[in-house]
Short mmCIF file of C-alpha atoms and ligand atoms in Angstrom, two decimals:
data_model
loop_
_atom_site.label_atom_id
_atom_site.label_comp_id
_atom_site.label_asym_id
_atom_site.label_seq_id
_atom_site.Cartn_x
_atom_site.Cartn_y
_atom_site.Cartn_z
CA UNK Z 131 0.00 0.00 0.00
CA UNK Z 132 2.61 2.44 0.92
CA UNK Z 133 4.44 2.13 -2.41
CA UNK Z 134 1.23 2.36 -4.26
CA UNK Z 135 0.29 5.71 -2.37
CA UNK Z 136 3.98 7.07 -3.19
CA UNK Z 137 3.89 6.00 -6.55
CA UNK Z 138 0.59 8.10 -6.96
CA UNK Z 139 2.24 11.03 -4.90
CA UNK Z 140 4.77 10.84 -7.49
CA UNK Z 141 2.97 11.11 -10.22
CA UNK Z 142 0.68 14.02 -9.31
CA UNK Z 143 4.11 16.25 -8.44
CA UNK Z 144 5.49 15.12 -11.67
CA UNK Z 145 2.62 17.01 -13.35
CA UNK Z 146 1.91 19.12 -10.35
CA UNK Z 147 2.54 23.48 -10.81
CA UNK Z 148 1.68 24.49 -7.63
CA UNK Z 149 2.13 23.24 -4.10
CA UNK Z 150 -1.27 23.59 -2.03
CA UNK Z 151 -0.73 23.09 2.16
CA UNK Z 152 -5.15 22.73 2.23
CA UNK Z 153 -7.31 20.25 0.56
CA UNK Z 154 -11.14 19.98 0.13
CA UNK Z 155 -13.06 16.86 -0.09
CA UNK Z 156 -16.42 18.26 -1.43
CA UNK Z 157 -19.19 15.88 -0.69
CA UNK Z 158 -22.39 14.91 -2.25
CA UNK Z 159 -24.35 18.18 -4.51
CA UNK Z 160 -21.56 20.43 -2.96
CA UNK Z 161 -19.63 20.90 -6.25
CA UNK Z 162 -20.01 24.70 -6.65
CA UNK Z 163 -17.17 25.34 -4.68
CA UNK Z 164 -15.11 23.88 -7.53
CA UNK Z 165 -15.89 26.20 -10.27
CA UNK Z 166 -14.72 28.92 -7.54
CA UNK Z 167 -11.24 27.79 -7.92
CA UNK Z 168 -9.55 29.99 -10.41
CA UNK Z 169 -6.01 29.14 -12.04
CA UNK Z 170 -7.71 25.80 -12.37
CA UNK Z 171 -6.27 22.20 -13.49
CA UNK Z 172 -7.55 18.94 -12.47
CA UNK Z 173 -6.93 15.32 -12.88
CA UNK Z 174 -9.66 12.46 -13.61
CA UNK Z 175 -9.74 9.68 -11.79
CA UNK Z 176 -9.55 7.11 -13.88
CA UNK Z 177 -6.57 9.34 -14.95
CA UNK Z 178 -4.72 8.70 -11.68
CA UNK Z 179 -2.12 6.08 -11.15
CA UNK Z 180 -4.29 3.39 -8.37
CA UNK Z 181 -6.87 5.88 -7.81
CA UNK Z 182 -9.98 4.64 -7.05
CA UNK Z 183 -13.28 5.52 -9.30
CA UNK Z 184 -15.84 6.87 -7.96
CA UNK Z 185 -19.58 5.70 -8.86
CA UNK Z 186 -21.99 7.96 -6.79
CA UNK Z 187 -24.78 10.06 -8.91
CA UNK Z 188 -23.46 13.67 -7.72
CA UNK Z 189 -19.61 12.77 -7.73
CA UNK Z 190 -17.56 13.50 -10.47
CA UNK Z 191 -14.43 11.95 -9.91
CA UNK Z 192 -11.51 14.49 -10.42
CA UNK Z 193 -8.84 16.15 -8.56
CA UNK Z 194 -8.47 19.74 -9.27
CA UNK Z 195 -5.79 22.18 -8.38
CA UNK Z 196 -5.82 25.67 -8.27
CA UNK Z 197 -6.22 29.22 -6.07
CA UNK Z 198 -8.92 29.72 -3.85
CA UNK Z 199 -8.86 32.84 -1.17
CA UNK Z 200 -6.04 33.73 -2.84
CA UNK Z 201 -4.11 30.16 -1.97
CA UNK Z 202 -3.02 27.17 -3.65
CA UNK Z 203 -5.31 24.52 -2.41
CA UNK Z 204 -6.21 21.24 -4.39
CA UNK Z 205 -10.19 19.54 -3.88
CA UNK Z 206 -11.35 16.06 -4.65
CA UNK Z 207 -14.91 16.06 -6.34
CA UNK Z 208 -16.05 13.19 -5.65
CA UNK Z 209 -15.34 11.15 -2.86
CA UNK Z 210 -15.26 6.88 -1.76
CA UNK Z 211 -17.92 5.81 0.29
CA UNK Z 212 -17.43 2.34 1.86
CA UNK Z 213 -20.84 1.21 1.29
CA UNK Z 214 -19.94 1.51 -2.84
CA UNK Z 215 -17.67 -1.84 -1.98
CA UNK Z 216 -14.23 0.08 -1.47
CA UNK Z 217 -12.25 -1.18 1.30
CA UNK Z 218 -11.16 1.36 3.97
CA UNK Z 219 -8.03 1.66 2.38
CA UNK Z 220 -9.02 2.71 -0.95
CA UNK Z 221 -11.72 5.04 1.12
CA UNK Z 222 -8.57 6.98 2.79
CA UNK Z 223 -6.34 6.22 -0.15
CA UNK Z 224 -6.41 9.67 -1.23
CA UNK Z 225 -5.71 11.28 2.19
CA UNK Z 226 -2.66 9.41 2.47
CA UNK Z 227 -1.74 11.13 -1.26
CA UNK Z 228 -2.71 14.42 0.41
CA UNK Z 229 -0.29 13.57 3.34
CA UNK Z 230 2.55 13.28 0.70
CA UNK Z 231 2.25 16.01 -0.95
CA UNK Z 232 2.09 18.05 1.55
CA UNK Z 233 -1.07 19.20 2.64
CA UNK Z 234 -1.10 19.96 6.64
CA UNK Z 235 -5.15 21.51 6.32
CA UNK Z 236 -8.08 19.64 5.12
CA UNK Z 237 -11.42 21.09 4.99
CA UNK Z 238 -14.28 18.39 4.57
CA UNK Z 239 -17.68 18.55 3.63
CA UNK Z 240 -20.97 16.34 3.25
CA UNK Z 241 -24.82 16.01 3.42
CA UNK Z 242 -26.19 14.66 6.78
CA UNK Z 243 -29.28 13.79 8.02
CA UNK Z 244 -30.24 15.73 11.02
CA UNK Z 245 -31.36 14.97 14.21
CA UNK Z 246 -30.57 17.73 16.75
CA UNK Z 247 -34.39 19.31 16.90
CA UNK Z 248 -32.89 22.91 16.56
CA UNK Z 249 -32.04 22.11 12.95
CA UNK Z 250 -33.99 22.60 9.69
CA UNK Z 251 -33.06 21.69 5.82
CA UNK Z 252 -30.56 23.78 4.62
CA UNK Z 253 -28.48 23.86 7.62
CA UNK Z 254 -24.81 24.44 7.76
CA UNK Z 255 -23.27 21.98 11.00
CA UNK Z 256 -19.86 23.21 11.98
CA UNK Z 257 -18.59 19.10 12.89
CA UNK Z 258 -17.51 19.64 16.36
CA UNK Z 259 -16.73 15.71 17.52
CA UNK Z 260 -17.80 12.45 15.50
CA UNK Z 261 -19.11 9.09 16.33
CA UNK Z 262 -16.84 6.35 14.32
CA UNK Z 263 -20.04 3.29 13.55
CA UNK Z 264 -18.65 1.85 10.48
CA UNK Z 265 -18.24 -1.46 10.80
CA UNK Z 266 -14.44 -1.70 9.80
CA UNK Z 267 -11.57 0.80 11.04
CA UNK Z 268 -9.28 2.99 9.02
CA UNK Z 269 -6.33 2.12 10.63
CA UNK Z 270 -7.21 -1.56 11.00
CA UNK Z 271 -4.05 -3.59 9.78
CA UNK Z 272 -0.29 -2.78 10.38
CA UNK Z 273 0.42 0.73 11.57
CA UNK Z 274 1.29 3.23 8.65
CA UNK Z 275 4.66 5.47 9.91
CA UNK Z 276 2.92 8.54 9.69
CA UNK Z 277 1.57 8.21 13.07
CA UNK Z 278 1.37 6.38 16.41
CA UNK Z 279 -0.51 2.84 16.69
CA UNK Z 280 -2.91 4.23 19.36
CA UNK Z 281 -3.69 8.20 17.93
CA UNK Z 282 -4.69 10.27 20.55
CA UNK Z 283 -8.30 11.32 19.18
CA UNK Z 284 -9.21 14.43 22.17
CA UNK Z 285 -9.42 16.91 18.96
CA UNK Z 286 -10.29 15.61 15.76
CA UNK Z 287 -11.68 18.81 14.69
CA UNK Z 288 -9.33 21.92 15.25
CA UNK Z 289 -10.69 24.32 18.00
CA UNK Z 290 -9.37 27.08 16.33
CA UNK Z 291 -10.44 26.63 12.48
CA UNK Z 292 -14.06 26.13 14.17
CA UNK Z 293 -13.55 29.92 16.17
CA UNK Z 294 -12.53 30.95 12.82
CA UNK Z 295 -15.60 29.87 10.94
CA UNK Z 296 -17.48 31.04 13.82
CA UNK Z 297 -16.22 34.58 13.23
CA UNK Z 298 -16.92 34.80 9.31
CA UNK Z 299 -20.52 33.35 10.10
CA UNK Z 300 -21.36 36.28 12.30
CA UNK Z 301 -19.99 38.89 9.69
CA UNK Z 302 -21.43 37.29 7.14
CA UNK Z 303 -24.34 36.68 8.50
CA UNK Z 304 -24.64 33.12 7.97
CA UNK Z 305 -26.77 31.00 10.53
CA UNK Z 306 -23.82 27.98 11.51
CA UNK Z 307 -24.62 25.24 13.25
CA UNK Z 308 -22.42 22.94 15.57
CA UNK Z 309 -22.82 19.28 16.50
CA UNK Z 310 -21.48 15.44 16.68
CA UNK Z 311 -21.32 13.88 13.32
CA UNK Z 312 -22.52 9.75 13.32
CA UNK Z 313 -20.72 8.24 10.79
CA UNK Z 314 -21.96 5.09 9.03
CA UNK Z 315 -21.94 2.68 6.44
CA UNK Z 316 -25.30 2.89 4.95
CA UNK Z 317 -26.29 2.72 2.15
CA UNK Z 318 -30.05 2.40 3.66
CA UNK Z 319 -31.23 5.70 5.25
CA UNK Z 320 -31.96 5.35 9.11
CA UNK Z 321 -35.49 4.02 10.18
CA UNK Z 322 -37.30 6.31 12.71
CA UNK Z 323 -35.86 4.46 15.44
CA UNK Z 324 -32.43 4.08 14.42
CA UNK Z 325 -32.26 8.03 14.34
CA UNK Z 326 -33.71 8.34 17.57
CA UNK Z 327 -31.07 5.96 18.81
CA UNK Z 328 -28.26 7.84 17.44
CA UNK Z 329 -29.65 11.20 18.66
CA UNK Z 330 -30.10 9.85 22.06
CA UNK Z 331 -26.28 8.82 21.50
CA UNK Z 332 -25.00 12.00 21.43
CA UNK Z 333 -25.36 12.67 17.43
CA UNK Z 334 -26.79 16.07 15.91
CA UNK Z 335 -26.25 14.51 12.32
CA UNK Z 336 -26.07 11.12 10.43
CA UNK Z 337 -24.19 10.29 7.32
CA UNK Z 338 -22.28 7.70 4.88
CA UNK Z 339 -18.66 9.09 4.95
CA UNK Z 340 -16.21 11.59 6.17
CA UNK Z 341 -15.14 10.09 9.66
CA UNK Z 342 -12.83 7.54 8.04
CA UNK Z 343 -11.24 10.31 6.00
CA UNK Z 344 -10.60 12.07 9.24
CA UNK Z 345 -9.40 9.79 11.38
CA UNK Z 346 -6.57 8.70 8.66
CA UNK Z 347 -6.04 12.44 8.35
CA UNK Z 348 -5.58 12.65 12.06
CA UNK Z 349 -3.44 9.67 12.02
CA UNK Z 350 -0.98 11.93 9.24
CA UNK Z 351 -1.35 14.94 11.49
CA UNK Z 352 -3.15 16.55 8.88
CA UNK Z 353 -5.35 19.74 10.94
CA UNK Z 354 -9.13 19.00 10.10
CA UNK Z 355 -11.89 21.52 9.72
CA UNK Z 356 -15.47 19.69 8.83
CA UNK Z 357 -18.89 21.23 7.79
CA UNK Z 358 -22.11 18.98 7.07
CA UNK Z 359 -25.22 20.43 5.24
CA UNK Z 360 -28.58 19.35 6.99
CA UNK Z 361 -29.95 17.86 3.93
CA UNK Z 362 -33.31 15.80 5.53
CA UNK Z 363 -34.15 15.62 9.52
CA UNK Z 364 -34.99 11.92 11.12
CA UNK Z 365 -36.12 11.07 14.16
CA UNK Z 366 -38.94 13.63 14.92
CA UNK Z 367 -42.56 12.50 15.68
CA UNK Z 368 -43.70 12.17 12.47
CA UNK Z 369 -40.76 10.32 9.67
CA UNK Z 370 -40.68 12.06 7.13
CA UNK Z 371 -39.34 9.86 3.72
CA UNK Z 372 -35.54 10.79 2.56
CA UNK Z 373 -34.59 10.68 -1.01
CA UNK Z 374 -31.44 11.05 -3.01
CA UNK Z 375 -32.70 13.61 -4.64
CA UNK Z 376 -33.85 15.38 -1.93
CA UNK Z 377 -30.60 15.42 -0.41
CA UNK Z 378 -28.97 16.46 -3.58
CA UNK Z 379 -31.31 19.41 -3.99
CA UNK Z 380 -30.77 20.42 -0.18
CA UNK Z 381 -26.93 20.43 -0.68
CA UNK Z 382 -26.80 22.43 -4.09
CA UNK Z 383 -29.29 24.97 -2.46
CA UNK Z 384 -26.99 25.23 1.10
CA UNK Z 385 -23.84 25.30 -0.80
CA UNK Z 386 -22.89 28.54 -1.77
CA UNK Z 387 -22.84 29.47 2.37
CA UNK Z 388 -20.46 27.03 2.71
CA UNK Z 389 -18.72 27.90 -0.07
CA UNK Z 390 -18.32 31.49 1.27
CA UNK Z 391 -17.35 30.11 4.36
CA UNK Z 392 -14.60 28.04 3.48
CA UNK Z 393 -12.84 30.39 0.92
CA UNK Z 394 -12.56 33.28 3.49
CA UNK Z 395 -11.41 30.87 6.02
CA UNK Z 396 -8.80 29.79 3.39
CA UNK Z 397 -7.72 33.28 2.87
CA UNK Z 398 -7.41 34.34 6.49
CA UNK Z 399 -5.49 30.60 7.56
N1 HPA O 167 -28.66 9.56 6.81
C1 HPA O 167 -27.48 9.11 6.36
N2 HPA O 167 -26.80 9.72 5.41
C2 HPA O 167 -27.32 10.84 4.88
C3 HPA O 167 -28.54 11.35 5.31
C4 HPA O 167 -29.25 10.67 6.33
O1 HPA O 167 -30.35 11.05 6.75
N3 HPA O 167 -28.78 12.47 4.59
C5 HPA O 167 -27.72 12.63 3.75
N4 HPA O 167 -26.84 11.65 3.92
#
């Protein structure tokens, strides 16, 4: 594994003109942000020496490079979900790319189901803590060198990237959430109970992905700043049906708030 990921790192500096220190996973309908990015060129895929493919309705599947808030930054459009079939590995294969070429910020994004009662459809959810409940761990297998065997875990999200988002919010106006993220396999929705149960857990939001990609981040000592768009709410007195679609259409509509977000914490980091 570690060859493949530095034969991938290779490659990408080979072709690579810039030398972004902050990535961007955007997550599902949260693709505006990428036509923001100006000085712009990007990578398929398929294109990508052992990259994975994604296969999600909403994902693209590219790597782009570029300025955004006046810094070189690169994004992944298009993420790995484990419930498409990937193994954790090839879900965090990309961080581990980030880690060698040099990225020390990562900003992550995705659609979440919400269950904290103060929240409505359209939210933005500053990720304050996460719940890991996918059934296999990241860092399951022989310990990578980029980190210790037993990662201390007492900030996964960094306490000052959140102060800073909380800042730009209130300036701009921009009504920002904060909760626990559940993360889990999917790809079923949650029943009525099962968001009840994570609620009563300690969740404010439920979705298929990010918490693998930070924990491997963690694990590189990569600094990790996470928003989730309230796309549907579960677990209220009357369940309410959750579509793809519906999330989709949530995201694009939430998106450019978290797009404004993001680039002006970019410029002032
Ligand atoms: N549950 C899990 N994943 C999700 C949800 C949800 O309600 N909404 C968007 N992704």
């Amino acid at each position: 594994m570690y060859g493949k990921i530095q034969e991938t790192a290779s490659w990408l500096k080979e072709r690579m003109t810039t030398s972004p220190k902050t990535a961007i996973i955007l997550g599902t309908g949260l693709g505006q942000l990428a036509s923001e990015i100006t000085e712009s060129y990007e990578f398929s895929y398929k294109d990508i020496p052992n990259f994975p493919v994604s296969t999600v309705e909403g994902h693209a599947g590219k790597l782009i490079f570029g300025k955004l808030g006046g810094k070189d930054i690169m994004a992944m459009e298009g993420r790995f979900h484990f419930y498409e079939g990937y193994s954790m590995k090839e879900v965090t294969f990309p961080i581990r790319v980030m880690y060698e070429l040099g990225i020390q910020t990562l900003f992550v994004s995705n659609a979440s189901g919400g269950m904290n009662p103060g929240f409505k459809i359209g939210d933005l959810m500053v990720i304050n803590d996460h719940i890991n409940f996918f059934p296999e761990h990241p860092l399951n297998g022989p310990n990578f060198p980029t980190g210790p065997r037993f990662p201390d875990m007492h900030e996964p999200y960094d306490s000052e990237l959140i102060a800073l988002a909380d800042n730009i919010a209130k300036e701009k106006n921009i009504r920002l959430m904060h909760g626990v993220y559940v993360g889990v396999q999917g790809p079923t929705f949650e029943t009525p109970a099962e968001y009840r149960m994570y609620h009563k857990l300690g969740g404010d939001a439920v979705g298929m992905s990010t918490v693998p990609e930070v924990i491997v981040a963690r694990h590189c000592g990569i600094k990790v700043f996470g928003i989730s768009v309230i796309t549907d709410l579960g677990g209220f007195e009357v369940p309410v049906k959750v579509s793809h679609e519906e999330v989709q259409e949530a995201a694009n509509n939430a998106q450019p708030f978290m797009t404004e977000i993001m680039r002006e914490m970019i410029r002032r980091s």
